[in-house]
Amino acid sequence: MALPCQASRQMCCNRASSRARTVQGRTGRVVVRTAAPAKAPVPAAAPGPAAAPVPAPQPAPAPEPAPAAAPEPAPAPEPAPEPAPAPEPAPGPVPAPGPAAAAAPAPTSAPIPGPVPAKASTDLANLQFINPMWSQPKTEAEFKGILAKLVEAGKLPAKLQAGWVDFYNNYRAAVESSGVPDAELLATKVQCSIADCVLNQFVDPYTFPSAHKRLLEPYNYFNFGQRYVGTLIDFKNSVLGHADRWTKIQEQLAAGENVVLLANHQTEADPGVFAHMLAASHPSLATDVIYVAGDRVVTDALCKPFSMGRNLFCVHSKKHLDDEPELKASKMETNRKTLVAMQRAFNAGGSLVWIAPSGGRDRCLAQAGCCCSSATALRM
């Protein structure tokens, strides 16, 4: 068993498209590339004419000496005259208007920064643990030792232990390939936090409502998920393409419009990658987006902790309604409540909703050599 370590996205606004590609590898790191439109260079303005130099004032001539005579009483001194204003420089020739002298148009918005690694990705000082036992390991041997003790105590199936060891090995190799310092410590601490949250679901399982708000207190599940995904993204080689489209989406939301993203869904890490790509330039989009989530990501103990840190509209697909006949009625009731919650959100306006139209993770077409799903941002 292994958690997803790669993700990609294709998204666009007003029926234009930008394509995201992912370099995948079992132990490699994610590289999110998005083609951004090239910007035309702004012509430099022609230098203005140099001002004519102001001539220095000539000193006044010394008065001629008066002839000798009997001294008369000196008149009272007059007040000193106010200094004359400095002469204005002579204007130079005015250049004829032309393309070289045209002023550059004022930018409509501030420059959009590219993706940057959030501090939470490598900041171990803010790690949280539900079971203090998981805060102790700092090495691979200590982490795997706890797994072995849990198997001996009958609290962890041996099959799950083998899958987790493979998960740890792959994850640590990916982290080490990034060149970050103390890769073993970082990988071990992140793995401990995942094991802590996953095993806690067997002790204190969380039930998702139809409309779930991301949980930040007392445990911050958003930072929990972002830390894991962030350590697997190659930020140096990642770009946010078509940033102007995301700015337009942000403006539409601020105006009370609703925006729906029909997304190419690759792995369950997609929400984390989406949030990291927009965190620097459009942070509200990264945190306020609502994902339409299927039943597996809100019922599987391995997925639930990551889902708890996202805003969700929870649905049960028609395909799986009859998987457990005794639960069909409750699943249909959940779907009804979800539709009501979605209608209220859209009526209020300003909602950003992320939907995978394929109903699950998309796969590449062998004959096409690319993913089959495209994405469109629609105004509602």
Tab-separated table of C-alpha atoms in Angstrom:
chain	number	residue	atom	x	y	z
A	1	MET	CA	0.000	0.000	0.000
A	2	ALA	CA	1.296	3.412	-0.830
A	3	LEU	CA	-0.155	6.868	-0.821
A	4	PRO	CA	-0.087	8.944	-3.989
A	5	CYS	CA	3.063	10.963	-4.613
A	6	GLN	CA	2.338	12.583	-7.983
A	7	ALA	CA	-0.327	14.905	-9.289
A	8	SER	CA	-1.181	17.013	-12.312
A	9	ARG	CA	-3.825	19.416	-13.386
A	10	GLN	CA	-5.308	20.909	-16.517
A	11	MET	CA	-7.398	24.005	-15.873
A	12	CYS	CA	-8.599	27.006	-17.775
A	13	CYS	CA	-11.003	29.929	-17.690
A	14	ASN	CA	-13.602	30.900	-20.305
A	15	ARG	CA	-12.890	27.836	-22.422
A	16	ALA	CA	-9.162	28.496	-22.816
A	17	SER	CA	-6.871	25.732	-21.611
A	18	SER	CA	-3.579	25.404	-19.831
A	19	ARG	CA	-2.006	21.990	-19.571
A	20	ALA	CA	-0.181	20.649	-16.551
A	21	ARG	CA	2.152	17.710	-16.912
A	22	THR	CA	3.693	15.582	-14.226
A	23	VAL	CA	6.952	13.738	-14.317
A	24	GLN	CA	6.111	10.533	-12.531
A	25	GLY	CA	8.395	8.033	-10.873
A	26	ARG	CA	8.079	5.546	-8.127
A	27	THR	CA	10.672	7.280	-6.040
A	28	GLY	CA	10.882	10.536	-7.940
A	29	ARG	CA	9.483	13.937	-7.032
A	30	VAL	CA	6.598	15.789	-8.588
A	31	VAL	CA	7.327	18.448	-11.191
A	32	VAL	CA	4.287	20.501	-12.111
A	33	ARG	CA	4.786	22.372	-15.370
A	34	THR	CA	2.237	24.704	-16.857
A	35	ALA	CA	2.712	26.562	-20.116
A	36	ALA	CA	2.440	30.290	-19.496
A	37	PRO	CA	1.843	32.739	-22.368
A	38	ALA	CA	4.842	34.844	-23.260
A	39	LYS	CA	4.543	38.553	-22.593
A	40	ALA	CA	5.577	41.073	-25.230
A	41	PRO	CA	8.503	43.218	-24.076
A	42	VAL	CA	7.587	46.752	-23.158
A	43	PRO	CA	9.424	49.315	-25.355
A	44	ALA	CA	11.676	51.603	-23.402
A	45	ALA	CA	10.681	55.268	-23.390
A	46	ALA	CA	12.969	57.672	-25.228
A	47	PRO	CA	15.121	59.749	-22.923
A	48	GLY	CA	13.856	63.280	-22.496
A	49	PRO	CA	15.932	66.326	-23.524
A	50	ALA	CA	18.560	67.493	-21.107
A	51	ALA	CA	17.690	70.737	-19.356
A	52	ALA	CA	19.768	73.725	-20.320
A	53	PRO	CA	22.304	74.566	-17.593
A	54	VAL	CA	21.464	77.545	-15.468
A	55	PRO	CA	24.261	80.190	-15.690
A	56	ALA	CA	25.859	81.024	-12.410
A	57	PRO	CA	24.987	84.605	-11.225
A	58	GLN	CA	27.777	87.167	-11.776
A	59	PRO	CA	29.021	88.936	-8.665
A	60	ALA	CA	27.932	92.587	-8.361
A	61	PRO	CA	30.736	95.211	-9.106
A	62	ALA	CA	32.381	96.722	-6.078
A	63	PRO	CA	31.300	100.365	-5.409
A	64	GLU	CA	33.796	103.112	-6.164
A	65	PRO	CA	35.347	104.725	-3.089
A	66	ALA	CA	33.738	108.038	-2.064
A	67	PRO	CA	35.909	111.228	-1.927
A	68	ALA	CA	37.265	112.210	1.416
A	69	ALA	CA	34.944	114.525	3.298
A	70	ALA	CA	33.586	115.131	6.695
A	71	PRO	CA	31.696	112.104	7.772
A	72	GLU	CA	27.949	112.413	7.801
A	73	PRO	CA	25.736	110.383	9.975
A	74	ALA	CA	25.113	107.057	8.291
A	75	PRO	CA	21.512	106.407	7.266
A	76	ALA	CA	19.623	103.561	8.885
A	77	PRO	CA	20.314	100.303	7.046
A	78	GLU	CA	17.524	99.183	4.741
A	79	PRO	CA	16.224	95.630	5.053
A	80	ALA	CA	17.933	93.158	2.753
A	81	PRO	CA	15.888	92.517	-0.385
A	82	GLU	CA	14.299	89.066	-0.742
A	83	PRO	CA	16.273	86.790	-3.034
A	84	ALA	CA	14.920	86.657	-6.551
A	85	PRO	CA	13.466	83.314	-7.635
A	86	ALA	CA	15.850	81.051	-9.504
A	87	PRO	CA	15.416	81.327	-13.248
A	88	GLU	CA	13.680	78.388	-14.885
A	89	PRO	CA	15.811	76.293	-17.215
A	90	ALA	CA	15.388	77.002	-20.865
A	91	PRO	CA	13.111	74.396	-22.421
A	92	GLY	CA	14.727	72.045	-24.879
A	93	PRO	CA	13.208	70.928	-28.143
A	94	VAL	CA	10.083	68.772	-27.794
A	95	PRO	CA	10.556	65.400	-29.511
A	96	ALA	CA	8.034	64.397	-32.119
A	97	PRO	CA	5.600	61.740	-30.933
A	98	GLY	CA	6.464	58.269	-32.082
A	99	PRO	CA	6.600	54.661	-30.939
A	100	ALA	CA	9.944	55.159	-29.222
A	101	ALA	CA	8.605	57.996	-27.086
A	102	ALA	CA	5.321	56.282	-26.225
A	103	ALA	CA	4.922	55.630	-22.533
A	104	ALA	CA	4.508	52.024	-21.422
A	105	PRO	CA	0.924	51.139	-20.425
A	106	ALA	CA	0.341	50.996	-16.713
A	107	PRO	CA	0.124	47.412	-15.433
A	108	THR	CA	-3.355	46.279	-14.505
A	109	SER	CA	-2.177	44.181	-11.576
A	110	ALA	CA	0.886	43.428	-9.516
A	111	PRO	CA	3.309	40.785	-10.818
A	112	ILE	CA	2.185	37.271	-9.954
A	113	PRO	CA	4.769	35.308	-7.979
A	114	GLY	CA	5.384	31.707	-8.900
A	115	PRO	CA	4.843	28.755	-6.606
A	116	VAL	CA	6.967	28.840	-3.499
A	117	PRO	CA	7.355	26.099	-0.908
A	118	ALA	CA	5.244	26.819	2.122
A	119	LYS	CA	7.131	26.887	5.377
A	120	ALA	CA	4.775	24.213	6.679
A	121	SER	CA	6.309	21.761	4.188
A	122	THR	CA	9.563	21.455	6.124
A	123	ASP	CA	8.787	23.162	9.431
A	124	LEU	CA	8.939	20.406	12.016
A	125	ALA	CA	8.462	22.807	14.936
A	126	ASN	CA	4.710	22.965	14.275
A	127	LEU	CA	4.147	19.230	14.009
A	128	GLN	CA	1.132	17.985	15.936
A	129	PHE	CA	0.548	14.505	17.312
A	130	ILE	CA	-2.583	12.928	18.694
A	131	ASN	CA	-0.752	9.989	20.277
A	132	PRO	CA	2.487	11.189	21.968
A	133	MET	CA	4.118	7.872	21.066
A	134	TRP	CA	4.517	9.039	17.465
A	135	SER	CA	6.388	12.196	18.447
A	136	GLN	CA	9.439	10.202	19.581
A	137	PRO	CA	10.981	8.542	16.458
A	138	LYS	CA	13.664	10.492	14.608
A	139	THR	CA	15.193	7.747	12.469
A	140	GLU	CA	13.996	5.073	10.075
A	141	ALA	CA	14.927	2.321	12.531
A	142	GLU	CA	12.895	3.902	15.339
A	143	PHE	CA	9.833	4.350	13.104
A	144	LYS	CA	9.914	0.790	11.806
A	145	GLY	CA	10.526	-0.419	15.360
A	146	ILE	CA	7.192	1.068	16.482
A	147	LEU	CA	5.424	-0.648	13.576
A	148	ALA	CA	6.947	-3.980	14.619
A	149	LYS	CA	5.855	-3.500	18.246
A	150	LEU	CA	2.291	-2.715	17.131
A	151	VAL	CA	2.210	-5.950	15.113
A	152	GLU	CA	3.491	-7.930	18.122
A	153	ALA	CA	0.791	-6.365	20.282
A	154	GLY	CA	-1.905	-7.305	17.770
A	155	LYS	CA	-2.757	-3.634	17.079
A	156	LEU	CA	-1.509	-3.599	13.485
A	157	PRO	CA	-1.966	-6.302	10.826
A	158	ALA	CA	1.296	-7.676	9.464
A	159	LYS	CA	0.071	-7.031	5.923
A	160	LEU	CA	-0.389	-3.346	6.722
A	161	GLN	CA	3.075	-3.231	8.273
A	162	ALA	CA	4.656	-4.533	5.060
A	163	GLY	CA	2.762	-1.979	2.987
A	164	TRP	CA	3.761	0.844	5.288
A	165	VAL	CA	7.422	-0.115	5.206
A	166	ASP	CA	7.277	0.087	1.411
A	167	PHE	CA	5.483	3.428	1.673
A	168	TYR	CA	8.179	4.773	4.012
A	169	ASN	CA	11.031	3.589	1.772
A	170	ASN	CA	9.554	5.204	-1.342
A	171	TYR	CA	8.745	8.437	0.460
A	172	ARG	CA	12.163	8.778	2.051
A	173	ALA	CA	13.878	8.167	-1.304
A	174	ALA	CA	11.771	10.940	-2.865
A	175	VAL	CA	12.600	13.373	-0.053
A	176	GLU	CA	16.316	12.579	-0.224
A	177	SER	CA	16.331	13.197	-3.983
A	178	SER	CA	15.305	16.804	-3.295
A	179	GLY	CA	18.579	17.508	-1.506
A	180	VAL	CA	16.947	18.913	1.630
A	181	PRO	CA	19.049	18.676	4.792
A	182	ASP	CA	18.170	16.047	7.394
A	183	ALA	CA	16.063	14.112	4.878
A	184	GLU	CA	15.796	11.076	7.152
A	185	LEU	CA	14.502	13.199	10.044
A	186	LEU	CA	11.988	14.993	7.813
A	187	ALA	CA	10.740	11.786	6.198
A	188	THR	CA	10.457	10.043	9.552
A	189	LYS	CA	8.545	12.863	11.229
A	190	VAL	CA	6.090	13.209	8.333
A	191	GLN	CA	5.543	9.446	8.252
A	192	CYS	CA	4.953	9.470	12.008
A	193	SER	CA	2.300	12.159	11.627
A	194	ILE	CA	0.542	10.130	8.920
A	195	ALA	CA	0.627	6.928	10.961
A	196	ASP	CA	-0.640	8.854	13.985
A	197	CYS	CA	-3.666	10.281	12.116
A	198	VAL	CA	-4.494	7.100	10.196
A	199	LEU	CA	-4.391	4.767	13.210
A	200	ASN	CA	-6.425	7.282	15.214
A	201	GLN	CA	-9.295	6.717	12.768
A	202	PHE	CA	-9.601	3.169	14.082
A	203	VAL	CA	-9.838	4.503	17.626
A	204	ASP	CA	-11.892	7.665	17.068
A	205	PRO	CA	-13.335	7.562	13.532
A	206	TYR	CA	-14.547	10.807	11.992
A	207	THR	CA	-17.857	10.927	10.110
A	208	PHE	CA	-18.054	13.454	7.294
A	209	PRO	CA	-21.202	15.545	6.964
A	210	SER	CA	-22.682	16.362	3.556
A	211	ALA	CA	-20.913	19.745	3.551
A	212	HIS	CA	-17.575	19.447	5.359
A	213	LYS	CA	-15.516	22.454	6.454
A	214	ARG	CA	-11.782	21.912	6.719
A	215	LEU	CA	-10.599	21.181	10.255
A	216	LEU	CA	-7.924	23.507	11.610
A	217	GLU	CA	-8.451	23.119	15.364
A	218	PRO	CA	-7.487	21.562	17.674
A	219	TYR	CA	-5.565	19.603	15.011
A	220	ASN	CA	-4.667	21.404	11.780
A	221	TYR	CA	-5.405	18.800	9.118
A	222	PHE	CA	-4.800	21.329	6.324
A	223	ASN	CA	-1.148	21.828	7.340
A	224	PHE	CA	-0.866	18.082	7.852
A	225	GLY	CA	-1.757	17.406	4.213
A	226	GLN	CA	0.225	20.332	2.814
A	227	ARG	CA	3.380	19.222	4.614
A	228	TYR	CA	3.254	15.750	3.060
A	229	VAL	CA	2.483	16.953	-0.478
A	230	GLY	CA	4.898	19.900	-0.280
A	231	THR	CA	7.880	17.659	0.364
A	232	LEU	CA	7.132	15.892	-2.946
A	233	ILE	CA	6.889	18.973	-5.189
A	234	ASP	CA	9.893	20.309	-7.091
A	235	PHE	CA	9.155	24.008	-6.562
A	236	LYS	CA	12.283	25.175	-8.417
A	237	ASN	CA	10.982	23.696	-11.665
A	238	SER	CA	7.279	24.391	-11.132
A	239	VAL	CA	5.356	27.341	-12.515
A	240	LEU	CA	1.821	28.679	-12.272
A	241	GLY	CA	0.655	29.105	-15.843
A	242	HIS	CA	-1.947	31.632	-16.994
A	243	ALA	CA	-1.944	33.470	-13.686
A	244	ASP	CA	-4.227	36.098	-15.223
A	245	ARG	CA	-6.996	33.522	-15.445
A	246	TRP	CA	-6.756	32.772	-11.752
A	247	THR	CA	-6.887	36.503	-11.082
A	248	LYS	CA	-10.048	36.709	-13.174
A	249	ILE	CA	-11.577	33.813	-11.230
A	250	GLN	CA	-10.737	35.605	-8.000
A	251	GLU	CA	-12.435	38.760	-9.278
A	252	GLN	CA	-15.521	36.808	-10.328
A	253	LEU	CA	-15.787	35.244	-6.878
A	254	ALA	CA	-15.417	38.652	-5.214
A	255	ALA	CA	-18.278	39.911	-7.403
A	256	GLY	CA	-20.542	37.146	-6.079
A	257	GLU	CA	-20.282	34.802	-9.053
A	258	ASN	CA	-19.736	31.058	-8.776
A	259	VAL	CA	-16.914	29.239	-10.564
A	260	VAL	CA	-16.774	25.501	-11.219
A	261	LEU	CA	-13.478	23.831	-12.168
A	262	LEU	CA	-13.827	20.656	-14.211
A	263	ALA	CA	-10.496	19.064	-13.470
A	264	ASN	CA	-8.271	16.324	-14.772
A	265	HIS	CA	-7.965	14.182	-11.637
A	266	GLN	CA	-4.815	12.076	-11.277
A	267	THR	CA	-4.232	11.261	-7.596
A	268	GLU	CA	-5.565	12.090	-4.179
A	269	ALA	CA	-2.658	14.528	-3.812
A	270	ASP	CA	-4.304	16.844	-6.359
A	271	PRO	CA	-5.879	19.151	-3.727
A	272	GLY	CA	-2.515	19.583	-2.022
A	273	VAL	CA	-0.753	20.413	-5.285
A	274	PHE	CA	-3.562	22.811	-6.241
A	275	ALA	CA	-3.216	24.632	-2.911
A	276	HIS	CA	0.587	24.856	-3.137
A	277	MET	CA	0.499	26.241	-6.699
A	278	LEU	CA	-1.863	29.062	-5.701
A	279	ALA	CA	-0.674	29.745	-2.144
A	280	ALA	CA	1.723	32.573	-3.060
A	281	SER	CA	-0.379	34.440	-5.633
A	282	HIS	CA	-4.021	33.586	-4.829
A	283	PRO	CA	-4.121	32.255	-1.251
A	284	SER	CA	-7.901	32.511	-0.886
A	285	LEU	CA	-8.395	30.203	-3.867
A	286	ALA	CA	-6.002	27.701	-2.297
A	287	THR	CA	-7.899	27.550	0.993
A	288	ASP	CA	-11.546	28.303	0.112
A	289	VAL	CA	-12.062	25.915	-2.814
A	290	ILE	CA	-14.665	23.188	-2.228
A	291	TYR	CA	-13.990	19.707	-3.608
A	292	VAL	CA	-16.711	17.277	-4.629
A	293	ALA	CA	-15.554	14.078	-2.910
A	294	GLY	CA	-16.593	10.491	-3.511
A	295	ASP	CA	-17.281	7.990	-0.777
A	296	ARG	CA	-13.869	6.299	-0.705
A	297	VAL	CA	-11.875	9.392	0.289
A	298	VAL	CA	-14.241	9.999	3.211
A	299	THR	CA	-14.490	6.369	4.404
A	300	ASP	CA	-11.015	4.854	3.881
A	301	ALA	CA	-8.931	5.329	7.028
A	302	LEU	CA	-5.810	5.998	4.981
A	303	CYS	CA	-7.503	8.797	3.025
A	304	LYS	CA	-9.678	10.391	5.677
A	305	PRO	CA	-7.007	12.477	7.483
A	306	PHE	CA	-6.054	14.143	4.188
A	307	SER	CA	-9.710	14.803	3.340
A	308	MET	CA	-10.391	16.301	6.764
A	309	GLY	CA	-8.201	19.287	5.869
A	310	ARG	CA	-10.285	20.222	2.767
A	311	ASN	CA	-13.676	21.782	2.196
A	312	LEU	CA	-15.870	19.037	0.731
A	313	PHE	CA	-19.249	18.324	-0.783
A	314	CYS	CA	-19.584	14.593	-0.054
A	315	VAL	CA	-21.434	12.386	-2.550
A	316	HIS	CA	-22.017	8.702	-3.187
A	317	SER	CA	-21.863	7.701	-6.845
A	318	LYS	CA	-24.740	5.792	-8.370
A	319	LYS	CA	-22.264	3.110	-9.386
A	320	HIS	CA	-21.613	2.165	-5.755
A	321	LEU	CA	-24.994	2.775	-4.150
A	322	ASP	CA	-25.798	-0.943	-4.121
A	323	ASP	CA	-22.389	-2.131	-2.921
A	324	GLU	CA	-23.809	-2.432	0.584
A	325	PRO	CA	-27.616	-2.734	0.313
A	326	GLU	CA	-28.128	-1.975	3.998
A	327	LEU	CA	-26.444	1.424	3.526
A	328	LYS	CA	-28.201	2.442	0.310
A	329	ALA	CA	-30.906	4.483	2.048
A	330	SER	CA	-28.406	6.445	4.142
A	331	LYS	CA	-26.208	7.089	1.097
A	332	MET	CA	-29.160	8.469	-0.858
A	333	GLU	CA	-30.048	10.699	2.091
A	334	THR	CA	-26.464	11.993	2.173
A	335	ASN	CA	-26.679	12.827	-1.535
A	336	ARG	CA	-29.946	14.691	-1.012
A	337	LYS	CA	-28.417	16.767	1.788
A	338	THR	CA	-25.355	17.473	-0.336
A	339	LEU	CA	-27.499	18.808	-3.189
A	340	VAL	CA	-29.285	21.102	-0.753
A	341	ALA	CA	-25.943	22.353	0.616
A	342	MET	CA	-24.623	22.982	-2.901
A	343	GLN	CA	-27.773	24.877	-3.882
A	344	ARG	CA	-27.462	27.108	-0.832
A	345	ALA	CA	-23.787	27.785	-1.583
A	346	PHE	CA	-24.509	28.711	-5.189
A	347	ASN	CA	-27.453	30.879	-4.190
A	348	ALA	CA	-25.204	32.765	-1.771
A	349	GLY	CA	-22.629	33.234	-4.546
A	350	GLY	CA	-18.871	33.439	-4.471
A	351	SER	CA	-18.238	29.675	-4.390
A	352	LEU	CA	-15.315	27.936	-6.100
A	353	VAL	CA	-16.099	24.248	-6.652
A	354	TRP	CA	-13.665	21.617	-7.956
A	355	ILE	CA	-15.220	18.618	-9.749
A	356	ALA	CA	-13.634	15.620	-11.482
A	357	PRO	CA	-16.182	15.012	-14.264
A	358	SER	CA	-14.938	11.466	-14.841
A	359	GLY	CA	-16.111	10.587	-11.343
A	360	GLY	CA	-12.666	9.385	-10.295
A	361	ARG	CA	-9.038	9.500	-11.275
A	362	ASP	CA	-8.419	9.930	-14.997
A	363	ARG	CA	-6.091	7.652	-16.860
A	364	CYS	CA	-4.072	8.165	-20.027
A	365	LEU	CA	-5.254	6.815	-23.352
A	366	ALA	CA	-2.587	4.518	-24.724
A	367	GLN	CA	-3.311	5.468	-28.324
A	368	ALA	CA	-3.309	9.206	-27.557
A	369	GLY	CA	-0.401	9.232	-25.151
A	370	CYS	CA	-2.107	11.815	-22.960
A	371	CYS	CA	-4.871	12.162	-20.428
A	372	CYS	CA	-8.350	12.173	-21.907
A	373	SER	CA	-10.023	14.698	-19.675
A	374	SER	CA	-9.824	18.425	-20.140
A	375	ALA	CA	-10.861	21.179	-17.795
A	376	THR	CA	-12.990	24.240	-18.175
A	377	ALA	CA	-13.836	26.960	-15.682
A	378	LEU	CA	-17.502	27.828	-16.030
A	379	ARG	CA	-19.388	30.797	-14.714
A	380	MET	CA	-22.717	29.929	-13.111
